[in-house]
mmCIF file of C-alpha atoms in Angstrom:
data_model
loop_
_atom_site.group_PDB
_atom_site.id
_atom_site.type_symbol
_atom_site.label_atom_id
_atom_site.label_comp_id
_atom_site.label_asym_id
_atom_site.label_seq_id
_atom_site.Cartn_x
_atom_site.Cartn_y
_atom_site.Cartn_z
ATOM 1 C CA MET A 1 -49.319 14.570 -58.457
ATOM 2 C CA ALA A 2 -50.736 11.071 -59.131
ATOM 3 C CA GLU A 3 -52.880 9.599 -56.381
ATOM 4 C CA ASN A 4 -52.159 6.116 -55.136
ATOM 5 C CA THR A 5 -55.480 4.352 -55.556
ATOM 6 C CA SER A 6 -54.252 0.743 -55.878
ATOM 7 C CA ARG A 7 -54.242 0.190 -52.158
ATOM 8 C CA GLY A 8 -56.700 -2.309 -50.659
ATOM 9 C CA VAL A 9 -57.175 -4.645 -47.743
ATOM 10 C CA PHE A 10 -57.573 -7.772 -49.864
ATOM 11 C CA LYS A 11 -54.599 -7.185 -52.154
ATOM 12 C CA LEU A 12 -51.513 -9.442 -51.892
ATOM 13 C CA ASN A 13 -49.699 -6.816 -49.962
ATOM 14 C CA GLY A 14 -52.524 -6.441 -47.457
ATOM 15 C CA LEU A 15 -54.441 -8.996 -45.386
ATOM 16 C CA THR A 16 -54.217 -11.703 -47.986
ATOM 17 C CA GLY A 17 -50.506 -11.363 -48.329
ATOM 18 C CA GLY A 18 -50.101 -11.633 -44.586
ATOM 19 C CA LEU A 19 -52.210 -14.753 -44.505
ATOM 20 C CA ILE A 20 -50.200 -16.278 -47.334
ATOM 21 C CA ALA A 21 -46.929 -15.508 -45.553
ATOM 22 C CA ILE A 22 -48.277 -17.054 -42.283
ATOM 23 C CA ALA A 23 -49.450 -20.192 -44.134
ATOM 24 C CA LEU A 24 -46.092 -20.465 -45.875
ATOM 25 C CA LEU A 25 -44.191 -20.166 -42.620
ATOM 26 C CA LEU A 26 -46.464 -22.700 -40.868
ATOM 27 C CA GLY A 27 -45.924 -25.092 -43.753
ATOM 28 C CA ILE A 28 -42.166 -24.760 -43.460
ATOM 29 C CA LEU A 29 -42.407 -25.211 -39.697
ATOM 30 C CA PHE A 30 -44.516 -28.439 -40.164
ATOM 31 C CA PHE A 31 -42.047 -29.789 -42.709
ATOM 32 C CA LEU A 32 -39.054 -29.217 -40.541
ATOM 33 C CA GLU A 33 -40.741 -30.576 -37.411
ATOM 34 C CA SER A 34 -41.957 -33.760 -39.118
ATOM 35 C CA ASN A 35 -38.413 -34.363 -40.527
ATOM 36 C CA ALA A 36 -36.879 -33.804 -37.046
ATOM 37 C CA ILE A 37 -39.342 -36.367 -35.632
ATOM 38 C CA ALA A 38 -38.452 -38.822 -38.415
ATOM 39 C CA VAL A 39 -34.734 -38.423 -37.746
ATOM 40 C CA GLN A 40 -35.242 -39.047 -34.032
ATOM 41 C CA ARG A 41 -37.292 -42.168 -34.689
ATOM 42 C CA ALA A 42 -34.530 -43.479 -36.974
ATOM 43 C CA ALA A 43 -31.936 -42.768 -34.335
ATOM 44 C CA ILE A 44 -33.912 -44.824 -31.837
ATOM 45 C CA LYS A 45 -34.007 -47.825 -34.212
ATOM 46 C CA ARG A 46 -30.349 -47.594 -35.175
ATOM 47 C CA PRO A 47 -28.334 -46.020 -32.320
ATOM 48 C CA TYR A 48 -24.759 -44.892 -32.867
ATOM 49 C CA ASP A 49 -22.155 -47.599 -32.313
ATOM 50 C CA ALA A 50 -19.255 -46.104 -30.385
ATOM 51 C CA SER A 51 -17.224 -49.342 -30.595
ATOM 52 C CA LYS A 52 -15.779 -48.203 -33.890
ATOM 53 C CA ILE A 53 -13.816 -45.360 -32.245
ATOM 54 C CA ARG A 54 -12.821 -47.196 -29.043
ATOM 55 C CA GLY A 55 -10.160 -49.357 -30.471
ATOM 56 C CA PRO A 56 -8.781 -52.577 -28.926
ATOM 57 C CA GLU A 57 -7.928 -50.843 -25.564
ATOM 58 C CA GLY A 58 -11.270 -49.122 -25.052
ATOM 59 C CA PHE A 59 -11.223 -45.365 -24.315
ATOM 60 C CA LYS A 60 -7.711 -45.543 -22.792
ATOM 61 C CA ASN A 61 -6.177 -43.999 -25.904
ATOM 62 C CA ILE A 62 -8.408 -40.900 -25.536
ATOM 63 C CA THR A 63 -7.323 -38.581 -22.731
ATOM 64 C CA ALA A 64 -8.340 -35.063 -21.753
ATOM 65 C CA ILE A 65 -5.001 -34.109 -20.304
ATOM 66 C CA SER A 66 -2.222 -35.008 -22.610
ATOM 67 C CA LYS A 67 0.973 -33.420 -23.999
ATOM 68 C CA ASP A 68 -0.230 -34.315 -27.475
ATOM 69 C CA ASN A 69 -3.054 -31.783 -27.083
ATOM 70 C CA ALA A 70 -0.553 -28.917 -27.223
ATOM 71 C CA LYS A 71 -0.266 -29.333 -30.969
ATOM 72 C CA TYR A 72 -3.958 -28.396 -31.231
ATOM 73 C CA ASP A 73 -3.585 -25.068 -29.372
ATOM 74 C CA VAL A 74 -5.604 -22.587 -31.493
ATOM 75 C CA SER A 75 -4.501 -19.487 -29.450
ATOM 76 C CA LYS A 76 -1.254 -19.475 -31.374
ATOM 77 C CA LEU A 77 -2.913 -19.088 -34.742
#
């Protein structure tokens, strides 16, 4: 029976591998967080313009209780 002698603390599957994995995950976290902050800053400078969906009568054409909503009933699918 062959003995497993290739184990070690400083191999890539040991302590070094764990540190590399942690560094990689922290790098991904930093990248995603910095992009989220950049998107939020862009949204502050150019806010969403809701006048495009209002139409000429304002929000009167959008109602929560309407008979037209019955055609969107998903329970019948």
